[in-house]
Short mmCIF file of C-alpha atoms in Angstrom, two decimals:
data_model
loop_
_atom_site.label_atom_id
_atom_site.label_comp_id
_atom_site.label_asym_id
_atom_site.label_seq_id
_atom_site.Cartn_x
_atom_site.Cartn_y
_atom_site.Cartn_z
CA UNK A 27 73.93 82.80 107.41
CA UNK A 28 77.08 84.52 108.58
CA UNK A 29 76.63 87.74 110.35
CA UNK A 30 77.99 90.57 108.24
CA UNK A 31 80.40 93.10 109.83
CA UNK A 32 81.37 96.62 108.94
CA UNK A 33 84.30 98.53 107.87
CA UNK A 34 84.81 102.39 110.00
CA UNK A 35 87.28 104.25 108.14
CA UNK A 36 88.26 106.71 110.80
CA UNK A 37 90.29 109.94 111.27
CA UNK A 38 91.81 110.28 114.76
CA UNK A 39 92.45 114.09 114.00
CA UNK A 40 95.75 115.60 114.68
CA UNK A 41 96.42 113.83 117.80
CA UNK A 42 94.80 115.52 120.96
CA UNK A 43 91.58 113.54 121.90
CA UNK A 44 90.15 117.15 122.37
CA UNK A 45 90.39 117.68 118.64
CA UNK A 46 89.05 114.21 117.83
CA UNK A 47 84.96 114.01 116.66
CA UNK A 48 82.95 112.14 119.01
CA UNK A 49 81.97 109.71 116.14
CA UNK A 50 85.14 108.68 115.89
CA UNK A 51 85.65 107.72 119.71
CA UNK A 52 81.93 106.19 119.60
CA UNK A 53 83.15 103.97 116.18
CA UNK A 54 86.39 102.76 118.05
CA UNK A 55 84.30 101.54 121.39
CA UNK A 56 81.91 99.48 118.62
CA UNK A 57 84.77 98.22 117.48
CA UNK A 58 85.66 93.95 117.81
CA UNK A 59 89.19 94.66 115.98
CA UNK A 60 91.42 97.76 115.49
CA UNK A 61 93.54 98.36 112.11
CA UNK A 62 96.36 101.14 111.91
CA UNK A 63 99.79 102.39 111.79
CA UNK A 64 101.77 101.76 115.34
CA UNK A 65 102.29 105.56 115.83
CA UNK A 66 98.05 106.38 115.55
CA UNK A 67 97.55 103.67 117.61
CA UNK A 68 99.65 104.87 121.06
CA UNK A 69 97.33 107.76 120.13
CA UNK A 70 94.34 106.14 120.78
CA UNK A 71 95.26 103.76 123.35
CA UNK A 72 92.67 104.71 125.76
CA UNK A 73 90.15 103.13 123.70
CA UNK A 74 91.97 99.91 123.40
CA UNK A 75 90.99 98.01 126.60
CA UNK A 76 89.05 94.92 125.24
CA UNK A 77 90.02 95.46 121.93
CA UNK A 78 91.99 92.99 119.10
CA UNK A 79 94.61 95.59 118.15
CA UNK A 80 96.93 94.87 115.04
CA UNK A 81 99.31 97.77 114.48
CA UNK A 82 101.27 97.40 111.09
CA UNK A 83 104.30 99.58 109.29
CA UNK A 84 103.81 102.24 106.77
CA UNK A 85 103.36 101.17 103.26
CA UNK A 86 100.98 98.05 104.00
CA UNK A 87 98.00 100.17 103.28
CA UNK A 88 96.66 97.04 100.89
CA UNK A 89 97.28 94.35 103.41
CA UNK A 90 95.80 96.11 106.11
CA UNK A 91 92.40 96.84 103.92
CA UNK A 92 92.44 93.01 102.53
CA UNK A 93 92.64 91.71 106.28
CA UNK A 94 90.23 94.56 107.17
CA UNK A 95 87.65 93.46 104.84
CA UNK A 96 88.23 89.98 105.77
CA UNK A 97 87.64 90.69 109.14
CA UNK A 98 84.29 92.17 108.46
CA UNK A 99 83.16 89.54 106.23
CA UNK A 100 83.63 87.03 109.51
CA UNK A 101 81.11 89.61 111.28
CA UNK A 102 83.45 91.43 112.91
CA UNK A 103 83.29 95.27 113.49
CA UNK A 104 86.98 96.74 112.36
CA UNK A 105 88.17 100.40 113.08
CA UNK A 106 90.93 100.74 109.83
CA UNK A 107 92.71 103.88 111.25
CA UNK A 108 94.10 107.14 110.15
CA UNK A 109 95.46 110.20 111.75
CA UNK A 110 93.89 113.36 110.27
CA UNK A 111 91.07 112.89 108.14
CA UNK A 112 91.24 109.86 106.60
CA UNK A 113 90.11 111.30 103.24
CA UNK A 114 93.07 113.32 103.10
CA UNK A 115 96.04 111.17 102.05
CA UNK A 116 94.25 108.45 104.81
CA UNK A 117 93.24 105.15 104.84
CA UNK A 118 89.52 106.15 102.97
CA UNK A 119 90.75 105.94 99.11
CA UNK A 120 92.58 102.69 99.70
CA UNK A 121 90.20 100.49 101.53
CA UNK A 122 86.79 101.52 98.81
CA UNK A 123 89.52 100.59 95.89
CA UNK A 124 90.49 97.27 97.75
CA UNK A 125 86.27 96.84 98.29
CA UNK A 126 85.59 97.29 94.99
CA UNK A 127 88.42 95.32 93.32
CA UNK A 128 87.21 92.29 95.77
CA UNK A 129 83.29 93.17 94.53
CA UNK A 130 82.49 92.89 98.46
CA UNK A 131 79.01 94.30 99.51
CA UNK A 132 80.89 95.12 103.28
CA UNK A 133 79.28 98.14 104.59
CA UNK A 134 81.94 100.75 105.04
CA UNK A 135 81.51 104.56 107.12
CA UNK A 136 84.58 107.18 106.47
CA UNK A 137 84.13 108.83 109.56
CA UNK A 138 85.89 112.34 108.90
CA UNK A 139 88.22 114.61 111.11
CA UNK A 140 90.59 117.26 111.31
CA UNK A 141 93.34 117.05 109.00
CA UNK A 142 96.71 118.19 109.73
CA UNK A 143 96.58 121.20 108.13
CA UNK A 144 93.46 122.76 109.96
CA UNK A 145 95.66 122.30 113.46
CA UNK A 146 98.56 123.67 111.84
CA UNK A 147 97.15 126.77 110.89
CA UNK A 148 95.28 127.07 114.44
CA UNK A 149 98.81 126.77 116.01
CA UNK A 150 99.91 129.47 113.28
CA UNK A 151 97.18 131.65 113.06
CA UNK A 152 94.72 132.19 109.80
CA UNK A 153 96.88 131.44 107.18
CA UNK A 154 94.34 129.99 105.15
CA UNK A 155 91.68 132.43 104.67
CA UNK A 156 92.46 132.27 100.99
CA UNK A 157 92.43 130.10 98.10
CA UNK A 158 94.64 127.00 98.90
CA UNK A 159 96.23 124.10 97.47
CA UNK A 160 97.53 121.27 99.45
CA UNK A 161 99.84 119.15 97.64
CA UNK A 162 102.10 116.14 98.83
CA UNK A 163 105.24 115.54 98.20
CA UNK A 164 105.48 112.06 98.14
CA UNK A 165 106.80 110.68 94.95
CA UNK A 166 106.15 106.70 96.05
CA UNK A 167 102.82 106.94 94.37
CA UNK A 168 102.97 110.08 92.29
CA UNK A 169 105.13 111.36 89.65
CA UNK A 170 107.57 114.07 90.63
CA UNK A 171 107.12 115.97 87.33
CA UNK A 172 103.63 116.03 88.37
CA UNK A 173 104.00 117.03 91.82
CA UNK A 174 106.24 120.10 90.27
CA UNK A 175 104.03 121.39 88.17
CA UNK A 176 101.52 121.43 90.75
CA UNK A 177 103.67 123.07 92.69
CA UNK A 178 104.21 125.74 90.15
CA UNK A 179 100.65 126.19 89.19
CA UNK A 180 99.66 126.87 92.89
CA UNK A 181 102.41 129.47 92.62
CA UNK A 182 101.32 131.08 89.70
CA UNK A 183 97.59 131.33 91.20
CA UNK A 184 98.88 133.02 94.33
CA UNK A 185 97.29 129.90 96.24
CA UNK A 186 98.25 129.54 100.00
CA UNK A 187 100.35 126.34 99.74
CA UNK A 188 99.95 123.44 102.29
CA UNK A 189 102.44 120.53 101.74
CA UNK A 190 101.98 117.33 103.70
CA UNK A 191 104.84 114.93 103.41
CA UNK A 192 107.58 117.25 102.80
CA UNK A 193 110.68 115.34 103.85
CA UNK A 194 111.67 111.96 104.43
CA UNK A 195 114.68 110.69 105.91
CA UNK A 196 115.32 109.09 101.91
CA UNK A 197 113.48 111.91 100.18
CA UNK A 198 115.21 115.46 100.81
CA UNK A 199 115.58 116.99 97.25
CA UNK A 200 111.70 117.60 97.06
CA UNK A 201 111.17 120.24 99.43
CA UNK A 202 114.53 122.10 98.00
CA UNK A 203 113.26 122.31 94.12
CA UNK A 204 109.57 123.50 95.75
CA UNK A 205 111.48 126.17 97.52
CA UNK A 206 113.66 127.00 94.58
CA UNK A 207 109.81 126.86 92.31
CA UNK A 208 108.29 128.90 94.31
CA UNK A 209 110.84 131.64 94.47
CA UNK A 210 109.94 132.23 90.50
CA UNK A 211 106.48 133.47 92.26
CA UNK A 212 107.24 134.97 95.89
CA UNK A 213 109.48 137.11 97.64
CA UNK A 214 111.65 135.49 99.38
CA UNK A 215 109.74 136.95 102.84
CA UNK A 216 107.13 135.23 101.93
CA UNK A 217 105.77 134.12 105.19
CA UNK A 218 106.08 130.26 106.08
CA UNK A 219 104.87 128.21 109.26
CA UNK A 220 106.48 125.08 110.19
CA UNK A 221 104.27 122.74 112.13
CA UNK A 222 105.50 118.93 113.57
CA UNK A 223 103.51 116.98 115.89
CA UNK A 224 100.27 119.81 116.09
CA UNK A 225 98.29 119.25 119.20
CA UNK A 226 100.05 116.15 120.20
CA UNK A 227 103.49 115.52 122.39
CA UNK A 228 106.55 116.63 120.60
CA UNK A 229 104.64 120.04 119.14
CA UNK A 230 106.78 122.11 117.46
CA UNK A 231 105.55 125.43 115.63
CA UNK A 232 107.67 127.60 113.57
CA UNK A 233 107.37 131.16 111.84
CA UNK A 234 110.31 131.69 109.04
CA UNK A 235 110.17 132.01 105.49
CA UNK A 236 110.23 131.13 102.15
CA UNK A 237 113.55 132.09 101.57
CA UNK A 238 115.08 130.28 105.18
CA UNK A 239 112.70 127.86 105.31
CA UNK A 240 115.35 125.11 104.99
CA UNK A 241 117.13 126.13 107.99
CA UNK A 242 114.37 124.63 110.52
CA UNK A 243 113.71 120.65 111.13
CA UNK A 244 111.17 119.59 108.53
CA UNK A 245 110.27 115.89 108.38
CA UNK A 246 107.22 112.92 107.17
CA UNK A 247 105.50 114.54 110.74
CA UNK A 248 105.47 117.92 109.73
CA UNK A 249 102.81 120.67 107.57
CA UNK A 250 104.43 123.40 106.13
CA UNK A 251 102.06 126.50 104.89
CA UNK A 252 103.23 128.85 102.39
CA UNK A 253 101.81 132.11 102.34
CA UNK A 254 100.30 133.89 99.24
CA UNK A 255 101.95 137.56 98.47
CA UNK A 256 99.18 138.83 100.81
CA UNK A 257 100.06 136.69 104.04
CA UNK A 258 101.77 139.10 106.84
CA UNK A 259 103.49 137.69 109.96
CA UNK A 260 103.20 140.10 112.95
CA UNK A 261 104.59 139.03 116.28
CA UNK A 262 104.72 135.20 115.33
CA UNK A 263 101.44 135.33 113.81
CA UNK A 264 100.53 133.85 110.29
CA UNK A 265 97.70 135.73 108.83
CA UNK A 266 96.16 135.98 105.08
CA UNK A 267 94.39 138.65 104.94
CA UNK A 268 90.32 138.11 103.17
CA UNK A 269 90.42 142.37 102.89
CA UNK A 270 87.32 143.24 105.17
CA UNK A 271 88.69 146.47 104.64
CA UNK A 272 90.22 146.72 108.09
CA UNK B 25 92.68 145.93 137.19
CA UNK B 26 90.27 144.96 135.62
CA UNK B 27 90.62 140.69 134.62
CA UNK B 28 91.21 140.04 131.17
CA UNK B 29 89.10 137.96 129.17
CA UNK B 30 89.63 135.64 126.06
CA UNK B 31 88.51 134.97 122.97
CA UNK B 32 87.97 131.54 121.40
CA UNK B 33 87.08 131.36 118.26
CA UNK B 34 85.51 128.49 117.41
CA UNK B 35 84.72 125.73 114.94
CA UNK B 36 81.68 123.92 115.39
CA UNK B 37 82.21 121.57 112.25
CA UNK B 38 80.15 120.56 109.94
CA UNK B 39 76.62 120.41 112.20
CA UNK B 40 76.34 117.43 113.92
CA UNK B 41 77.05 117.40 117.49
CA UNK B 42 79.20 113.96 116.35
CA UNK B 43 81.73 115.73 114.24
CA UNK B 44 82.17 118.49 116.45
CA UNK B 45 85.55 118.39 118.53
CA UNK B 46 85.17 118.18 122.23
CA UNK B 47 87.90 121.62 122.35
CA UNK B 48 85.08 123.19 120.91
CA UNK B 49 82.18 122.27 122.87
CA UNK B 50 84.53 122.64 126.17
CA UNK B 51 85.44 126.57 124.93
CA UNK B 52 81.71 126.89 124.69
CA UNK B 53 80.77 125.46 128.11
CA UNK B 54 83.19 128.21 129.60
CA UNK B 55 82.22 130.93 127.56
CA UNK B 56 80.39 134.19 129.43
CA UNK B 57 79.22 135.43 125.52
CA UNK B 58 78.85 133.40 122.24
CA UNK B 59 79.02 135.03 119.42
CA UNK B 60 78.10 134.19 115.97
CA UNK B 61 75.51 133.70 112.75
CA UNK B 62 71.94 132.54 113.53
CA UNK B 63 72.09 129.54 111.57
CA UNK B 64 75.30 128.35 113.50
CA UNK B 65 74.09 129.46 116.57
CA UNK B 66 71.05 126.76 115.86
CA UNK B 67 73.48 124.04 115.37
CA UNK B 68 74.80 124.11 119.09
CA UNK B 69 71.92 124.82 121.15
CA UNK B 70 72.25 122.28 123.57
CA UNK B 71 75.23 123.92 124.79
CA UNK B 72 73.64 127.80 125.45
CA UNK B 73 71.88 127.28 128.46
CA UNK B 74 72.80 130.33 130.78
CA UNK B 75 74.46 132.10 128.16
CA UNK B 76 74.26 135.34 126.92
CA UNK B 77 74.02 134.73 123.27
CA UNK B 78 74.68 137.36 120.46
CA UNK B 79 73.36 136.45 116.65
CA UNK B 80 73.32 138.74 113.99
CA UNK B 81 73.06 138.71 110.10
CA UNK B 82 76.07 137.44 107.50
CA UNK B 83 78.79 140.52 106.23
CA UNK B 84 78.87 141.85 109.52
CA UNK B 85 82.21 139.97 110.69
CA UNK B 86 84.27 142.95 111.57
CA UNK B 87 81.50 144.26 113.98
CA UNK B 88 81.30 140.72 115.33
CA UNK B 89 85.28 140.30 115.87
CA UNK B 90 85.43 144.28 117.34
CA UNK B 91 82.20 143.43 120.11
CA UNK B 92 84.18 140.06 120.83
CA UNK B 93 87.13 142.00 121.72
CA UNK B 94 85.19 144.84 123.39
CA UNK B 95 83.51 142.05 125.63
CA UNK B 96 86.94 140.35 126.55
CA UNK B 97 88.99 143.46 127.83
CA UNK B 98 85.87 143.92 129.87
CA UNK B 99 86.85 140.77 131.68
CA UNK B 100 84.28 138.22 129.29
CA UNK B 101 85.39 134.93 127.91
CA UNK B 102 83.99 134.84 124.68
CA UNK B 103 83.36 132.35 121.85
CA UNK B 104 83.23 133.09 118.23
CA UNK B 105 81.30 130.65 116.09
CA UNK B 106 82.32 129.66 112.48
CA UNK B 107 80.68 126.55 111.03
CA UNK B 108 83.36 123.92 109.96
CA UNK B 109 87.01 124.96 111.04
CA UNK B 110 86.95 129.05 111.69
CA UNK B 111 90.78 128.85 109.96
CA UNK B 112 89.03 128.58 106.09
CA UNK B 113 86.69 131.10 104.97
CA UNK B 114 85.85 131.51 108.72
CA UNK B 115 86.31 134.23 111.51
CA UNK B 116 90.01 133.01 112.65
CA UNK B 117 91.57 135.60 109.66
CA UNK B 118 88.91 138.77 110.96
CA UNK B 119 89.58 138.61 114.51
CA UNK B 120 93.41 138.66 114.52
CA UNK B 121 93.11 141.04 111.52
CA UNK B 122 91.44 143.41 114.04
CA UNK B 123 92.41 142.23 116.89
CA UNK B 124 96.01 143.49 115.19
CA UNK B 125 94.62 147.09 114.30
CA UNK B 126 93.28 147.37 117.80
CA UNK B 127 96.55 146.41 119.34
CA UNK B 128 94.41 144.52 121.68
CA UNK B 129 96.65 141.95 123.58
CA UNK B 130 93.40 139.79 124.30
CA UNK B 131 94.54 135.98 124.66
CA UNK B 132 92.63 134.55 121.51
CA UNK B 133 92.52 130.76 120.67
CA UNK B 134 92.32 129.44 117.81
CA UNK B 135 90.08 126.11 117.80
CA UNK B 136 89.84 124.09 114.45
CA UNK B 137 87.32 121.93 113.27
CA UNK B 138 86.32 119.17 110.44
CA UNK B 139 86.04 121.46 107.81
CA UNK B 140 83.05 121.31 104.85
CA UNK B 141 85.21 119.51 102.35
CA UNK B 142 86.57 116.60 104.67
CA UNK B 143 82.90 115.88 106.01
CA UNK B 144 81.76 116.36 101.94
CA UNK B 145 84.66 113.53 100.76
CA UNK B 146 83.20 111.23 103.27
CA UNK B 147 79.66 111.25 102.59
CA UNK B 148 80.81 110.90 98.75
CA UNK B 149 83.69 108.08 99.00
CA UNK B 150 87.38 109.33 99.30
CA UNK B 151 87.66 112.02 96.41
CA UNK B 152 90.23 114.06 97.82
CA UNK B 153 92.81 111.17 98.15
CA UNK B 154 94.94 113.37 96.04
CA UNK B 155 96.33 116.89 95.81
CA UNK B 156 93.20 119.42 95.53
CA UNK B 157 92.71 122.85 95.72
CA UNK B 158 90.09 124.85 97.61
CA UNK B 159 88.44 127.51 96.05
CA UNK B 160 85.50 129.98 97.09
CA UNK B 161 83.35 131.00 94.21
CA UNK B 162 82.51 134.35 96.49
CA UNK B 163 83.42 137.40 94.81
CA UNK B 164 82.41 140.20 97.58
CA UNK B 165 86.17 140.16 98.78
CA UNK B 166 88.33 138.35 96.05
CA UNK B 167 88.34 139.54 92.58
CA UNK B 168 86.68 137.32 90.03
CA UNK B 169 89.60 137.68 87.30
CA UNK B 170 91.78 136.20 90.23
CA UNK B 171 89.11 133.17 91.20
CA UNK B 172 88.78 132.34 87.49
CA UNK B 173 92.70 132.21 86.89
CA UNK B 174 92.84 130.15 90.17
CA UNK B 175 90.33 127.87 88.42
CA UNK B 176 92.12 127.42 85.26
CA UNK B 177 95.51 126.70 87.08
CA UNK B 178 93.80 124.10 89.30
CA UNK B 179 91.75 122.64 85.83
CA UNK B 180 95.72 122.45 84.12
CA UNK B 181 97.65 121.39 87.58
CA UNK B 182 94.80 117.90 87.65
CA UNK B 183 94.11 119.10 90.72
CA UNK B 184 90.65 117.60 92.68
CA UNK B 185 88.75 120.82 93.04
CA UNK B 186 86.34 121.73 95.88
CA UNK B 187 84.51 124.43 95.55
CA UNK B 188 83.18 126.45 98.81
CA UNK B 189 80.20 129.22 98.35
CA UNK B 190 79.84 127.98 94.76
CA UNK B 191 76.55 130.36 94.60
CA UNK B 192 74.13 132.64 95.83
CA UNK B 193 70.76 133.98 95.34
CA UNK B 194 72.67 137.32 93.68
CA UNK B 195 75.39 135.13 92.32
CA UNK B 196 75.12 132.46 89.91
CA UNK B 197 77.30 133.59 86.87
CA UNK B 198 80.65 131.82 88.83
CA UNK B 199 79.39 128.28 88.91
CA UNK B 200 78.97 128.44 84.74
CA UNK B 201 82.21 129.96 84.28
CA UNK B 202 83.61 127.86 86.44
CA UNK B 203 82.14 124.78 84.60
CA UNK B 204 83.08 125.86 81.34
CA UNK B 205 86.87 126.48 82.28
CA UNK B 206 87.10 123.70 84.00
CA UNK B 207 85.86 121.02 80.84
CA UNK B 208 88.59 123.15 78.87
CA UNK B 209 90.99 120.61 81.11
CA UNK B 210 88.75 117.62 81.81
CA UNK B 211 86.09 115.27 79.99
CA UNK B 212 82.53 116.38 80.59
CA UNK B 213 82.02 112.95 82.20
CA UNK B 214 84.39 113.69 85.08
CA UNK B 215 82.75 112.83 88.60
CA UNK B 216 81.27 115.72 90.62
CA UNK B 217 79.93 115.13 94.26
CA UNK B 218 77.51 117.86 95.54
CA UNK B 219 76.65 117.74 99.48
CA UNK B 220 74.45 119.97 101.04
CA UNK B 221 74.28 120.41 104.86
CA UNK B 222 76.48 117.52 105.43
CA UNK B 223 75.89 115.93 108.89
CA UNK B 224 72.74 118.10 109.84
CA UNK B 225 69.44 118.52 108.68
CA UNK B 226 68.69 118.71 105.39
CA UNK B 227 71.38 116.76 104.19
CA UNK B 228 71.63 116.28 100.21
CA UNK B 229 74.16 114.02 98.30
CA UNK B 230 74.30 114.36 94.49
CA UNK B 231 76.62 112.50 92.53
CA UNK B 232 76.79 113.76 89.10
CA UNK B 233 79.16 114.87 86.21
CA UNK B 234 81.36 118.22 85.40
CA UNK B 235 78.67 118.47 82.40
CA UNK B 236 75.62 117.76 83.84
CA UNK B 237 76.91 119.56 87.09
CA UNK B 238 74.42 122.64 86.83
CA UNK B 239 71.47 120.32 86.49
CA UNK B 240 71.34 120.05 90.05
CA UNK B 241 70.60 122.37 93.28
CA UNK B 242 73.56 124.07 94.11
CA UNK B 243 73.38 127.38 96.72
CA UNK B 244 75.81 129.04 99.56
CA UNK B 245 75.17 125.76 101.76
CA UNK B 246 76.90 123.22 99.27
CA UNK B 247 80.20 122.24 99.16
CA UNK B 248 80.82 121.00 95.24
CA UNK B 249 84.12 118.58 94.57
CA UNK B 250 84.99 117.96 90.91
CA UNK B 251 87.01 114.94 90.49
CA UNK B 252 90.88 115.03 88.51
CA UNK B 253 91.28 113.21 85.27
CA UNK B 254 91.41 109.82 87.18
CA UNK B 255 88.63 110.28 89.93
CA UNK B 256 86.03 107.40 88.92
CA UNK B 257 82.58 106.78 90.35
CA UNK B 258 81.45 103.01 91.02
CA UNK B 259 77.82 102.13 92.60
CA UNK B 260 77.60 106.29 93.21
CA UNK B 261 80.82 106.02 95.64
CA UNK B 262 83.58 108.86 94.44
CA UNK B 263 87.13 107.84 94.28
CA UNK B 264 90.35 109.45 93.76
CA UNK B 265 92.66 106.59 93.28
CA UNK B 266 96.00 107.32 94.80
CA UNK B 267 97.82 104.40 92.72
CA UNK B 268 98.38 101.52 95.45
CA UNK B 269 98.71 99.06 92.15
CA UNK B 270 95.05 97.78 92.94
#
């Protein structure tokens, strides 16, 4: 009988290997084969030594969970890799809809870690103290009128907004008609923090808002947090108040 | 003059020692003073040896924020412990709220951690691979007319929904109401995960159903995530599908 393998489904975190869990550097050294996007993988390359490493382009999420899977059912032990947390707009959704569609009894561990927003609004300060939606605005796999009226629901509930995704080199109207949305809900003030690259080379944090928020570099690499009508900035620092009273 | 301290203010994650960033545990090996809520302050032990170590009682952040502040202009590096990341529903917002009315130019650092959600969505599958809003059910310093209009907005938007301090010994009226506006939007038989302690001791997993939701334990230790219209559970694994054409 064939020795089975296992699937990890891990999140690097945000980049810095001091923000990344120790499970996650323990699953990568049990690791036989390592599965991810190029960019993660110069990430982790200190782990690599020893390792099969197959990097891959964006948008072969399903081909890198078939060959995954496959992997695992030849015994191996494969690390399928996300930045983040891989539950968050990772690799986790994908590869359990790919294991159940193939009816494979593969164990598989999601091995959780800081998403992108959680650095972001360390760099920034507390801007998420409140009520929050995060809300991508990738139209490849969802509908835009969806992602609008998402966007304008989390408006109307005074939500702190965290978008991941905003901007793509082909996809550049999005983050306009959010802006324009949510200016039918916040003053233009409204407090905004731009982060690219959080905790990793190439960091770039910036304080604006809602209504100039355009002017600054936003791309696929960036969070952007919207405040709620309660968020103050006060020397560069992004904070929603929770009312202690103070 | 005197040397200035710092503050760190720290998340420890969700409890085990695994998901716990090495930023954190580093900030606490170089602390003079730790700082936080008994039950968190059991959760790192290992790390406390020669310490001086201050717990007290829940409600009393602002005392906890102005000692940790007190003890840094004294010269004191000091670490403030919030379980999960400190930048949602932890002590990030607190201390620069008063660190701000003090006009104390203490260096503070903000260090994030795998929040109660992420480590949640693993244990259960991936049910956040989709937009979702995070809501606390806790009423001491958010009006309940706003939380339940933030509630309906998410139930119309078909937003994944995780709930954080869903209920308390004094407060168990917000989990029903919450129930009951949500199946306004979505079929009693839409997937619920419940996780209690995730990653530590005592760990609970419930998978269960927006109507049957209240059937089950629930209390200020759970994290609750109710599934959108398409979130399906298969063999008790929770799954947002993101739409990959599977």
């Amino acid at each position: 009988m064939k020795k089975n393998g296992k699937v990890f489904v891990i999140g690097i975190g945000p980049g810095d290997e001091a923000y990344r869990a120790p499970a996650a550097t323990r699953a990568l050294m049990k690791s036989d084969t390592i599965i991810g996007y190029k960019t993660y993988i110069e990430l982790i390359e200190e782990t690599l030594e020893g390792k099969e490493v197959i990097d891959s382009g964006m948008r072969k999420e399903v081909e890198r969970c078939q060959l995954a899977l496959t992997l695992a059912e030849e015994g191996k032990v494969v690390s399928l890799v996300s930045s983040g947390d891989p539950g968050i707009y990772g690799m986790a959704g994908a590869l359990l809809q790919v294991k159940q569609q193939r009816q494979s009894d593969i164990e598989v561990e999601v091995i959780p870690g800081i998403t992108a927003v959680s650095a972001a609004a360390a760099l920034l300060g507390a801007p998420l103290m409140h009520d929050f939606a995060v809300i991508s605005l990738s139209d490849l796999l969802t509908d835009w009128e969806l992602i609008q009226k998402r966007v304008a629901l989390a408006g109307e509930g005074d939500f702190v907004i965290a978008l991941y995704n905003p901007k793509s080199k082909g996809r550049t109207i999005q983050i306009e008609e959010t802006q324009k949305i949510l200016l039918k809900y916040r003053s233009k003030e409204t407090p905004v923090g731009i982060v690219k690259n959080g905790t990793r080379q190439g960091e770039v944090v910036i304080v604006t808002t809602l209504g100039e928020m355009l002017l600054h570099p936003i791309d696929m690499l960036t969070v952007v947090i919207i405040g709620n009508s309660h968020t103050t900035m006060m020397n560069d620092v992004m904070i929603t108040p929770r009312g202690y009273g103070i």
